[in-house]
mmCIF file of C-alpha atoms in Angstrom:
data_model
loop_
_atom_site.group_PDB
_atom_site.id
_atom_site.type_symbol
_atom_site.label_atom_id
_atom_site.label_comp_id
_atom_site.label_asym_id
_atom_site.label_seq_id
_atom_site.Cartn_x
_atom_site.Cartn_y
_atom_site.Cartn_z
ATOM 1 C CA MET A 69 93.263 -5.528 -14.835
ATOM 2 C CA LYS A 70 95.584 -3.218 -16.736
ATOM 3 C CA ASP A 71 95.574 -0.707 -13.875
ATOM 4 C CA ILE A 72 96.457 -3.464 -11.390
ATOM 5 C CA ALA A 73 99.330 -4.613 -13.623
ATOM 6 C CA ALA A 74 100.577 -1.018 -13.760
ATOM 7 C CA THR A 75 100.209 -0.447 -10.002
ATOM 8 C CA THR A 76 102.140 -3.593 -9.069
ATOM 9 C CA GLY A 77 105.004 -2.859 -11.484
ATOM 10 C CA ILE A 78 104.226 -5.737 -13.845
ATOM 11 C CA GLU A 79 103.394 -3.383 -16.709
ATOM 12 C CA PRO A 80 103.958 0.290 -15.857
ATOM 13 C CA ASP A 81 102.225 2.743 -18.176
ATOM 14 C CA GLY A 82 104.254 3.438 -21.313
ATOM 15 C CA ASP A 83 106.835 0.693 -20.667
ATOM 16 C CA THR A 84 107.331 -1.195 -23.929
ATOM 17 C CA ALA A 85 109.657 -3.800 -22.351
ATOM 18 C CA ALA A 86 107.355 -4.661 -19.441
ATOM 19 C CA CYS A 87 106.502 -8.181 -18.279
ATOM 20 C CA ARG A 88 103.999 -10.263 -20.172
ATOM 21 C CA TRP A 89 100.842 -11.071 -18.256
ATOM 22 C CA VAL A 90 97.414 -12.602 -18.659
ATOM 23 C CA ALA A 91 94.181 -12.343 -16.683
ATOM 24 C CA LEU A 92 92.313 -15.599 -16.145
ATOM 25 C CA ARG A 93 88.687 -15.604 -15.104
ATOM 26 C CA ARG A 94 88.156 -18.197 -12.409
ATOM 27 C CA GLY A 95 84.548 -18.460 -11.413
ATOM 28 C CA HIS A 96 81.802 -15.894 -11.353
ATOM 29 C CA ARG A 97 83.562 -13.274 -9.185
ATOM 30 C CA SER A 98 87.241 -14.181 -9.362
ATOM 31 C CA VAL A 99 90.071 -13.240 -11.727
ATOM 32 C CA ASP A 100 93.702 -14.350 -11.441
ATOM 33 C CA LEU A 101 96.556 -12.246 -12.774
ATOM 34 C CA VAL A 102 99.504 -14.362 -13.959
ATOM 35 C CA ALA A 103 102.748 -12.661 -14.988
ATOM 36 C CA ASN A 104 106.399 -13.324 -15.727
ATOM 37 C CA VAL A 105 108.855 -11.714 -13.334
ATOM 38 C CA ILE A 106 111.433 -11.270 -16.106
ATOM 39 C CA ARG A 107 110.806 -8.284 -18.331
ATOM 40 C CA GLN A 108 111.060 -8.520 -22.114
ATOM 41 C CA ASP A 109 114.451 -6.775 -21.991
ATOM 42 C CA GLY A 110 115.801 -9.524 -19.700
ATOM 43 C CA ARG A 111 115.797 -7.585 -16.422
ATOM 44 C CA TRP A 112 113.880 -8.565 -13.292
ATOM 45 C CA ALA A 113 110.623 -6.715 -12.719
ATOM 46 C CA ARG A 114 110.407 -4.374 -9.741
ATOM 47 C CA PHE A 115 107.631 -5.900 -7.700
ATOM 48 C CA HIS A 116 108.596 -4.859 -4.178
ATOM 49 C CA GLN A 117 105.475 -4.894 -1.964
ATOM 50 C CA ASP A 118 103.369 -6.032 -4.911
ATOM 51 C CA THR A 119 100.754 -7.579 -2.618
ATOM 52 C CA PHE A 120 100.163 -4.243 -0.874
ATOM 53 C CA HIS A 121 99.948 -2.384 -4.184
ATOM 54 C CA ALA A 122 97.639 -4.995 -5.736
ATOM 55 C CA ARG A 123 95.322 -4.845 -2.729
ATOM 56 C CA SER A 124 95.143 -1.044 -2.892
ATOM 57 C CA ALA A 125 94.420 -1.212 -6.643
ATOM 58 C CA CYS A 126 91.638 -3.781 -6.064
ATOM 59 C CA ASP A 127 89.902 -1.893 -3.236
ATOM 60 C CA PRO A 128 87.662 0.237 -5.509
ATOM 61 C CA TYR A 129 86.508 -2.878 -7.372
ATOM 62 C CA ALA A 130 85.824 -4.748 -4.137
ATOM 63 C CA GLY A 131 83.773 -1.841 -2.828
ATOM 64 C CA ALA A 132 81.723 -1.660 -6.021
ATOM 65 C CA LEU A 133 81.128 -5.411 -6.003
ATOM 66 C CA THR A 134 80.056 -5.328 -2.347
ATOM 67 C CA ALA A 135 77.601 -2.532 -3.115
ATOM 68 C CA GLN A 136 76.147 -4.524 -6.026
ATOM 69 C CA LEU A 137 75.726 -7.647 -3.923
ATOM 70 C CA ALA A 138 74.087 -5.710 -1.092
ATOM 71 C CA ALA A 139 71.547 -4.090 -3.425
#
């Protein structure tokens, strides 16, 4: 989940003032990522096209899960 938070701009690598976030497991194969949009330094997070970036970060996991289910 940390790589997805970094890819979407919620918590870029090395950013000490990034947004706070939590991952919530919801069911056997589902995880929700919940985050503030206000960074710890009071600025808005840069989350332009976050859906696209999150989907691209999740693709490797989806492929691995599909391969496991098919086996």
